[in-house]
Amino acid sequence: MSYPRALARSLLLLALVPVVLVQLVATVVPAVVVLVHPGIAVRRLTGRWRAMFGRWLGREIPVPYAPEPGPPQPDEEGLYRHDSQLYRSPRVPAYLAKVDWFAKDPALARDVQWMALFPFVVLLIVPLGLPVAPWAVRAVAAWSACLLKPGPARKAGGRRTDRVLLAWARLGFLVVCAAVQLVLFGITLVLFTFGFGLGLIFLIPLGLTHMRWLLNLRRSYASWGGVTIERPYAPPREPELRPDGLFRVNNTLYKTENMAKFNAHWQWVWHDPASWRDLSFLVVDASVTGVIAGLPVVAGIYGAWGLALPWVWTQAFGAEWSRWYGAFFGDRTLGLLVGVGLVAAALAAAQPALRMVSSWTQGLLKPTAKEELRRRVERLTQTRADAVDAQAAEVRRIERDLHDGAQARLISVGLTLGAIERLMDTDPAKARQLVAQARETSQTALTELRDLVRGIHPPVLSERGLPDAVRALALDTAADVTVTGRLEGRLAAPVESAAYFAVSELLANAVRHGRAAAVTVDIRHVGGVLRIRVTDDGGGGADPSRGTGLRGIERRLGTFDGTLAMDSPAGGPTVASLELPCALFSPKTSTS
């Protein structure tokens, strides 16, 4: 690389500093996430820098991002699912899937790390390296390529450095969210003023619902601190059409459907406790999140900025700098130590602060006990209905298999025996052939009956219990399956059967879809809950919303108030966690 070209590239790097800072802000501002999808602008811009550094180094830098999710597929009712929410149109779940794809991609941590450090690296290396500009430019390009390429394969959770930097960036994201919430609270006050003061009553429900999009994002972001928050809102109310043509909402009758729908919507919003908890959160959260998350963010920015720019400015150019910025009691060396301490304290406090914000968010935005009970009743009602439908379908399948299989073969055996009886005296040789044929047909019918019984309830499950039944299942699996754990007793037969067939489906998916070579199944009973963890080394990407098999497992477990949790990033590994509330009721019969 010639010196004039290196000098031009040095100036380009300096010009990129404010651009990358804006890019970093665009990545963490929630308004950008909601209004302009970050994958369209931010990742394309990062891709340009990646290609530029690759050209400078004379080699291609691989793109590290996970493949973009495909379009959502409708279920049997024509609805589109994202997490636990159903939508009539594919637009919203498709958008939310892209947001998840962007936010949960492990490459995001490396992109944020590069954007946060790039200004300081450039300002430290490029001005001091002007006499050796080719070396300085190549050093910046090599460092950028190291961060912008795919990271090394590692266990879930990543390296501690990545986790800390990502936690700190997320705190900055939450601080901006808290600021946006103050704006939304101001909008609520304006809507209430016009609604109550001027009689524009249609604005009052809007004052309690316009901020739900952001608060739902805050609920999803609570997972950053290891907390899961379900949406607490009651289902919308619909007016009831009476035989006399009037529309009923509670005890009030309306002549027009539009007025009935408005009042149903009004009462749904006004009487929902979650609406008022949302409003309380808007008021209080700006102070709480501002203190918990803001202090590490401000300390990190102030310390890093004070470390880099004033020190380089005064040393490289000999210019005077403010004595209070980048210095401590007028001493730049002491200021350097204070800056290092501020950055270290900010990074050390990032993850604890993130957990504190998530716990605080859970305290106000989680569903109430009444709402949890209502949801549980609805879920149990639905799973009971699914169980009845599944049972009816299973009975029809058994009836069909018996009619078309074993029953037909037994009828054939009966007809063959009749022919043998007629040929016994006149054609003994033909009769002997028919006897052999009848024996073969009866053996085939017996095999079909055994397979049918095994599909209904495997004998090894009844005789040996769940752990040994899963071990027997592992012997018939193409992958190398290791079964660990033990049960100090037996489970109820329906629970054992549900758990067995759930594990069977997961093993089949791991081999068929994930191309897994090794699978581990851990079975334990802790605190009145059966916990099964199935881990495979396959390609990952399993999503219950995309396949009927995993959704069938959810319905099967839901019959017993059980749950299925999937953690399957692109590239693997896949971890499926099953939980079934149940009790052990008989002495242990399974081997360990």
PDB file of C-alpha atoms in Angstrom, residues 302-498:
ATOM      1  CA  TYR A 302     -17.870   9.597  30.171  1.00  0.00           C
ATOM      2  CA  GLY A 303     -14.942   7.429  31.156  1.00  0.00           C
ATOM      3  CA  ALA A 304     -14.216   6.132  27.626  1.00  0.00           C
ATOM      4  CA  TRP A 305     -14.614   9.522  25.979  1.00  0.00           C
ATOM      5  CA  GLY A 306     -12.476  11.162  28.606  1.00  0.00           C
ATOM      6  CA  LEU A 307      -9.826   8.505  28.133  1.00  0.00           C
ATOM      7  CA  ALA A 308      -9.565   8.693  24.378  1.00  0.00           C
ATOM      8  CA  LEU A 309     -10.203  12.114  22.896  1.00  0.00           C
ATOM      9  CA  PRO A 310      -8.606  14.579  25.375  1.00  0.00           C
ATOM     10  CA  TRP A 311      -5.478  12.451  25.819  1.00  0.00           C
ATOM     11  CA  VAL A 312      -4.910  12.003  22.089  1.00  0.00           C
ATOM     12  CA  TRP A 313      -5.751  15.646  21.372  1.00  0.00           C
ATOM     13  CA  THR A 314      -3.247  17.069  23.828  1.00  0.00           C
ATOM     14  CA  GLN A 315      -0.461  14.589  23.121  1.00  0.00           C
ATOM     15  CA  ALA A 316      -0.707  14.468  19.321  1.00  0.00           C
ATOM     16  CA  PHE A 317      -1.504  18.095  18.529  1.00  0.00           C
ATOM     17  CA  GLY A 318      -0.268  19.902  21.622  1.00  0.00           C
ATOM     18  CA  ALA A 319      -3.581  21.730  21.967  1.00  0.00           C
ATOM     19  CA  GLU A 320      -5.008  22.738  25.321  1.00  0.00           C
ATOM     20  CA  TRP A 321      -8.020  20.864  26.537  1.00  0.00           C
ATOM     21  CA  SER A 322     -10.513  21.577  29.245  1.00  0.00           C
ATOM     22  CA  ARG A 323      -8.933  20.945  32.616  1.00  0.00           C
ATOM     23  CA  TRP A 324     -12.086  19.371  33.967  1.00  0.00           C
ATOM     24  CA  TYR A 325     -12.597  16.932  31.078  1.00  0.00           C
ATOM     25  CA  GLY A 326     -10.040  14.159  30.749  1.00  0.00           C
ATOM     26  CA  ALA A 327      -8.315  15.308  33.922  1.00  0.00           C
ATOM     27  CA  PHE A 328      -8.802  14.917  37.641  1.00  0.00           C
ATOM     28  CA  PHE A 329      -7.890  17.948  39.758  1.00  0.00           C
ATOM     29  CA  GLY A 330      -5.993  19.216  36.718  1.00  0.00           C
ATOM     30  CA  ASP A 331      -3.853  16.067  36.413  1.00  0.00           C
ATOM     31  CA  ARG A 332      -4.313  14.157  33.150  1.00  0.00           C
ATOM     32  CA  THR A 333      -2.526  11.075  34.475  1.00  0.00           C
ATOM     33  CA  LEU A 334      -4.827  10.916  37.458  1.00  0.00           C
ATOM     34  CA  GLY A 335      -7.729  11.532  35.082  1.00  0.00           C
ATOM     35  CA  LEU A 336      -6.578   8.539  33.055  1.00  0.00           C
ATOM     36  CA  LEU A 337      -6.805   6.314  36.128  1.00  0.00           C
ATOM     37  CA  VAL A 338     -10.241   7.686  36.990  1.00  0.00           C
ATOM     38  CA  GLY A 339     -11.410   7.058  33.408  1.00  0.00           C
ATOM     39  CA  VAL A 340     -10.195   3.465  33.528  1.00  0.00           C
ATOM     40  CA  GLY A 341     -12.003   3.030  36.837  1.00  0.00           C
ATOM     41  CA  LEU A 342     -15.239   4.470  35.442  1.00  0.00           C
ATOM     42  CA  VAL A 343     -15.170   2.179  32.396  1.00  0.00           C
ATOM     43  CA  ALA A 344     -14.339  -0.872  34.535  1.00  0.00           C
ATOM     44  CA  ALA A 345     -17.125  -0.030  37.006  1.00  0.00           C
ATOM     45  CA  ALA A 346     -19.630   0.513  34.185  1.00  0.00           C
ATOM     46  CA  LEU A 347     -18.853  -2.855  32.586  1.00  0.00           C
ATOM     47  CA  ALA A 348     -18.848  -4.667  35.937  1.00  0.00           C
ATOM     48  CA  ALA A 349     -22.258  -3.224  36.823  1.00  0.00           C
ATOM     49  CA  ALA A 350     -23.834  -3.849  33.390  1.00  0.00           C
ATOM     50  CA  GLN A 351     -25.190  -7.359  33.919  1.00  0.00           C
ATOM     51  CA  PRO A 352     -26.391  -6.851  37.554  1.00  0.00           C
ATOM     52  CA  ALA A 353     -28.084  -3.608  36.488  1.00  0.00           C
ATOM     53  CA  LEU A 354     -29.762  -5.394  33.569  1.00  0.00           C
ATOM     54  CA  ARG A 355     -31.125  -8.045  35.933  1.00  0.00           C
ATOM     55  CA  MET A 356     -32.391  -5.351  38.317  1.00  0.00           C
ATOM     56  CA  VAL A 357     -34.218  -3.521  35.518  1.00  0.00           C
ATOM     57  CA  SER A 358     -35.788  -6.799  34.343  1.00  0.00           C
ATOM     58  CA  SER A 359     -36.973  -7.624  37.868  1.00  0.00           C
ATOM     59  CA  TRP A 360     -38.393  -4.127  38.257  1.00  0.00           C
ATOM     60  CA  THR A 361     -40.195  -4.418  34.914  1.00  0.00           C
ATOM     61  CA  GLN A 362     -41.628  -7.768  35.944  1.00  0.00           C
ATOM     62  CA  GLY A 363     -42.971  -6.277  39.174  1.00  0.00           C
ATOM     63  CA  LEU A 364     -45.259  -3.799  37.372  1.00  0.00           C
ATOM     64  CA  LEU A 365     -45.859  -5.252  33.925  1.00  0.00           C
ATOM     65  CA  LYS A 366     -46.498  -8.922  34.683  1.00  0.00           C
ATOM     66  CA  PRO A 367     -50.068 -10.294  34.689  1.00  0.00           C
ATOM     67  CA  THR A 368     -51.974 -10.102  37.959  1.00  0.00           C
ATOM     68  CA  ALA A 369     -52.853 -13.246  39.909  1.00  0.00           C
ATOM     69  CA  LYS A 370     -56.439 -12.986  38.628  1.00  0.00           C
ATOM     70  CA  GLU A 371     -55.243 -12.673  35.049  1.00  0.00           C
ATOM     71  CA  GLU A 372     -52.872 -15.624  35.505  1.00  0.00           C
ATOM     72  CA  LEU A 373     -55.757 -17.725  36.814  1.00  0.00           C
ATOM     73  CA  ARG A 374     -57.963 -16.707  33.882  1.00  0.00           C
ATOM     74  CA  ARG A 375     -55.203 -17.558  31.413  1.00  0.00           C
ATOM     75  CA  ARG A 376     -54.622 -20.901  33.087  1.00  0.00           C
ATOM     76  CA  VAL A 377     -58.328 -21.761  32.957  1.00  0.00           C
ATOM     77  CA  GLU A 378     -58.451 -20.810  29.270  1.00  0.00           C
ATOM     78  CA  ARG A 379     -55.318 -22.815  28.535  1.00  0.00           C
ATOM     79  CA  LEU A 380     -56.577 -25.870  30.395  1.00  0.00           C
ATOM     80  CA  THR A 381     -59.955 -25.587  28.666  1.00  0.00           C
ATOM     81  CA  GLN A 382     -58.257 -25.440  25.271  1.00  0.00           C
ATOM     82  CA  THR A 383     -55.856 -28.280  26.042  1.00  0.00           C
ATOM     83  CA  ARG A 384     -58.708 -30.424  27.352  1.00  0.00           C
ATOM     84  CA  ALA A 385     -60.586 -29.804  24.112  1.00  0.00           C
ATOM     85  CA  ASP A 386     -57.412 -30.631  22.153  1.00  0.00           C
ATOM     86  CA  ALA A 387     -57.025 -33.802  24.209  1.00  0.00           C
ATOM     87  CA  VAL A 388     -60.585 -34.863  23.468  1.00  0.00           C
ATOM     88  CA  ASP A 389     -60.073 -34.206  19.756  1.00  0.00           C
ATOM     89  CA  ALA A 390     -56.752 -36.065  19.798  1.00  0.00           C
ATOM     90  CA  GLN A 391     -58.322 -38.980  21.645  1.00  0.00           C
ATOM     91  CA  ALA A 392     -61.168 -39.155  19.132  1.00  0.00           C
ATOM     92  CA  ALA A 393     -58.673 -39.040  16.257  1.00  0.00           C
ATOM     93  CA  GLU A 394     -56.604 -41.784  17.910  1.00  0.00           C
ATOM     94  CA  VAL A 395     -59.689 -43.973  18.325  1.00  0.00           C
ATOM     95  CA  ARG A 396     -60.533 -43.476  14.646  1.00  0.00           C
ATOM     96  CA  ARG A 397     -56.954 -44.341  13.681  1.00  0.00           C
ATOM     97  CA  ILE A 398     -57.031 -47.522  15.768  1.00  0.00           C
ATOM     98  CA  GLU A 399     -60.389 -48.469  14.313  1.00  0.00           C
ATOM     99  CA  ARG A 400     -59.096 -47.866  10.768  1.00  0.00           C
ATOM    100  CA  ASP A 401     -55.881 -49.827  11.393  1.00  0.00           C
ATOM    101  CA  LEU A 402     -57.821 -52.734  12.857  1.00  0.00           C
ATOM    102  CA  HIS A 403     -60.367 -52.693  10.049  1.00  0.00           C
ATOM    103  CA  ASP A 404     -57.851 -52.416   7.221  1.00  0.00           C
ATOM    104  CA  GLY A 405     -55.106 -54.498   8.793  1.00  0.00           C
ATOM    105  CA  ALA A 406     -55.557 -57.178  11.430  1.00  0.00           C
ATOM    106  CA  GLN A 407     -59.305 -57.615  10.900  1.00  0.00           C
ATOM    107  CA  ALA A 408     -58.905 -58.143   7.152  1.00  0.00           C
ATOM    108  CA  ARG A 409     -56.104 -60.646   7.712  1.00  0.00           C
ATOM    109  CA  LEU A 410     -58.127 -62.582  10.313  1.00  0.00           C
ATOM    110  CA  ILE A 411     -61.049 -62.750   7.910  1.00  0.00           C
ATOM    111  CA  SER A 412     -58.625 -64.061   5.295  1.00  0.00           C
ATOM    112  CA  VAL A 413     -57.421 -66.699   7.762  1.00  0.00           C
ATOM    113  CA  GLY A 414     -61.028 -67.739   8.396  1.00  0.00           C
ATOM    114  CA  LEU A 415     -61.768 -68.087   4.682  1.00  0.00           C
ATOM    115  CA  THR A 416     -58.539 -70.029   4.183  1.00  0.00           C
ATOM    116  CA  LEU A 417     -59.464 -72.434   6.993  1.00  0.00           C
ATOM    117  CA  GLY A 418     -62.840 -73.019   5.325  1.00  0.00           C
ATOM    118  CA  ALA A 419     -61.096 -73.853   2.063  1.00  0.00           C
ATOM    119  CA  ILE A 420     -58.716 -76.192   3.925  1.00  0.00           C
ATOM    120  CA  GLU A 421     -61.680 -77.971   5.471  1.00  0.00           C
ATOM    121  CA  ARG A 422     -63.196 -78.588   2.015  1.00  0.00           C
ATOM    122  CA  LEU A 423     -59.879 -79.714   0.449  1.00  0.00           C
ATOM    123  CA  MET A 424     -58.727 -81.916   3.332  1.00  0.00           C
ATOM    124  CA  ASP A 425     -60.114 -85.112   1.791  1.00  0.00           C
ATOM    125  CA  THR A 426     -59.972 -84.315  -1.926  1.00  0.00           C
ATOM    126  CA  ASP A 427     -56.629 -82.439  -2.305  1.00  0.00           C
ATOM    127  CA  PRO A 428     -54.365 -82.812   0.787  1.00  0.00           C
ATOM    128  CA  ALA A 429     -51.352 -81.223  -0.965  1.00  0.00           C
ATOM    129  CA  LYS A 430     -53.336 -78.039  -1.729  1.00  0.00           C
ATOM    130  CA  ALA A 431     -54.703 -78.043   1.804  1.00  0.00           C
ATOM    131  CA  ARG A 432     -51.162 -78.121   3.223  1.00  0.00           C
ATOM    132  CA  GLN A 433     -50.236 -75.079   1.065  1.00  0.00           C
ATOM    133  CA  LEU A 434     -53.244 -73.214   2.401  1.00  0.00           C
ATOM    134  CA  VAL A 435     -52.267 -74.148   5.983  1.00  0.00           C
ATOM    135  CA  ALA A 436     -48.842 -72.551   5.456  1.00  0.00           C
ATOM    136  CA  GLN A 437     -50.477 -69.494   3.931  1.00  0.00           C
ATOM    137  CA  ALA A 438     -52.895 -69.195   6.872  1.00  0.00           C
ATOM    138  CA  ARG A 439     -49.996 -69.485   9.325  1.00  0.00           C
ATOM    139  CA  GLU A 440     -48.096 -66.683   7.555  1.00  0.00           C
ATOM    140  CA  THR A 441     -51.182 -64.467   7.447  1.00  0.00           C
ATOM    141  CA  SER A 442     -51.860 -65.018  11.173  1.00  0.00           C
ATOM    142  CA  GLN A 443     -48.258 -64.131  12.026  1.00  0.00           C
ATOM    143  CA  THR A 444     -48.529 -60.932   9.990  1.00  0.00           C
ATOM    144  CA  ALA A 445     -51.781 -60.042  11.780  1.00  0.00           C
ATOM    145  CA  LEU A 446     -50.122 -60.706  15.145  1.00  0.00           C
ATOM    146  CA  THR A 447     -47.196 -58.426  14.223  1.00  0.00           C
ATOM    147  CA  GLU A 448     -49.598 -55.660  13.199  1.00  0.00           C
ATOM    148  CA  LEU A 449     -51.514 -56.024  16.471  1.00  0.00           C
ATOM    149  CA  ARG A 450     -48.290 -55.794  18.462  1.00  0.00           C
ATOM    150  CA  ASP A 451     -47.209 -52.684  16.554  1.00  0.00           C
ATOM    151  CA  LEU A 452     -50.625 -51.165  17.128  1.00  0.00           C
ATOM    152  CA  VAL A 453     -50.498 -51.873  20.872  1.00  0.00           C
ATOM    153  CA  ARG A 454     -46.958 -50.507  21.056  1.00  0.00           C
ATOM    154  CA  GLY A 455     -48.136 -47.286  19.366  1.00  0.00           C
ATOM    155  CA  ILE A 456     -50.965 -46.912  21.877  1.00  0.00           C
ATOM    156  CA  HIS A 457     -48.888 -47.603  24.977  1.00  0.00           C
ATOM    157  CA  PRO A 458     -45.483 -49.322  24.748  1.00  0.00           C
ATOM    158  CA  PRO A 459     -45.291 -52.407  26.989  1.00  0.00           C
ATOM    159  CA  VAL A 460     -41.830 -51.403  28.259  1.00  0.00           C
ATOM    160  CA  LEU A 461     -43.338 -48.155  29.529  1.00  0.00           C
ATOM    161  CA  SER A 462     -45.897 -50.049  31.606  1.00  0.00           C
ATOM    162  CA  GLU A 463     -43.390 -52.607  32.847  1.00  0.00           C
ATOM    163  CA  ARG A 464     -40.240 -50.564  33.472  1.00  0.00           C
ATOM    164  CA  GLY A 465     -41.259 -46.913  33.709  1.00  0.00           C
ATOM    165  CA  LEU A 466     -40.281 -43.771  31.830  1.00  0.00           C
ATOM    166  CA  PRO A 467     -36.432 -43.784  32.091  1.00  0.00           C
ATOM    167  CA  ASP A 468     -36.073 -47.360  30.847  1.00  0.00           C
ATOM    168  CA  ALA A 469     -38.692 -46.795  28.148  1.00  0.00           C
ATOM    169  CA  VAL A 470     -36.678 -43.805  26.892  1.00  0.00           C
ATOM    170  CA  ARG A 471     -33.499 -45.952  26.975  1.00  0.00           C
ATOM    171  CA  ALA A 472     -35.275 -48.559  24.849  1.00  0.00           C
ATOM    172  CA  LEU A 473     -36.380 -45.772  22.527  1.00  0.00           C
ATOM    173  CA  ALA A 474     -32.765 -44.570  22.295  1.00  0.00           C
ATOM    174  CA  LEU A 475     -31.661 -47.981  20.984  1.00  0.00           C
ATOM    175  CA  ASP A 476     -33.933 -47.535  17.962  1.00  0.00           C
ATOM    176  CA  THR A 477     -32.670 -44.002  17.210  1.00  0.00           C
ATOM    177  CA  ALA A 478     -30.085 -43.403  14.499  1.00  0.00           C
ATOM    178  CA  ALA A 479     -28.168 -40.882  16.630  1.00  0.00           C
ATOM    179  CA  ASP A 480     -26.005 -41.673  19.652  1.00  0.00           C
ATOM    180  CA  VAL A 481     -28.464 -41.072  22.520  1.00  0.00           C
ATOM    181  CA  THR A 482     -27.359 -40.828  26.160  1.00  0.00           C
ATOM    182  CA  VAL A 483     -30.055 -41.003  28.854  1.00  0.00           C
ATOM    183  CA  THR A 484     -29.215 -39.621  32.292  1.00  0.00           C
ATOM    184  CA  GLY A 485     -31.160 -39.043  35.494  1.00  0.00           C
ATOM    185  CA  ARG A 486     -33.481 -41.225  37.481  1.00  0.00           C
ATOM    186  CA  LEU A 487     -36.918 -41.264  39.098  1.00  0.00           C
ATOM    187  CA  GLU A 488     -37.469 -42.441  42.650  1.00  0.00           C
ATOM    188  CA  GLY A 489     -40.918 -43.727  41.833  1.00  0.00           C
ATOM    189  CA  ARG A 490     -43.520 -44.121  39.106  1.00  0.00           C
ATOM    190  CA  LEU A 491     -45.656 -41.482  37.466  1.00  0.00           C
ATOM    191  CA  ALA A 492     -49.310 -41.661  36.594  1.00  0.00           C
ATOM    192  CA  ALA A 493     -49.771 -43.643  33.374  1.00  0.00           C
ATOM    193  CA  PRO A 494     -51.173 -40.698  31.333  1.00  0.00           C
ATOM    194  CA  VAL A 495     -48.253 -38.479  32.378  1.00  0.00           C
ATOM    195  CA  GLU A 496     -45.727 -41.205  31.558  1.00  0.00           C
ATOM    196  CA  SER A 497     -47.314 -41.699  28.149  1.00  0.00           C
ATOM    197  CA  ALA A 498     -47.340 -37.950  27.361  1.00  0.00           C
TER     198      ALA A 498
END
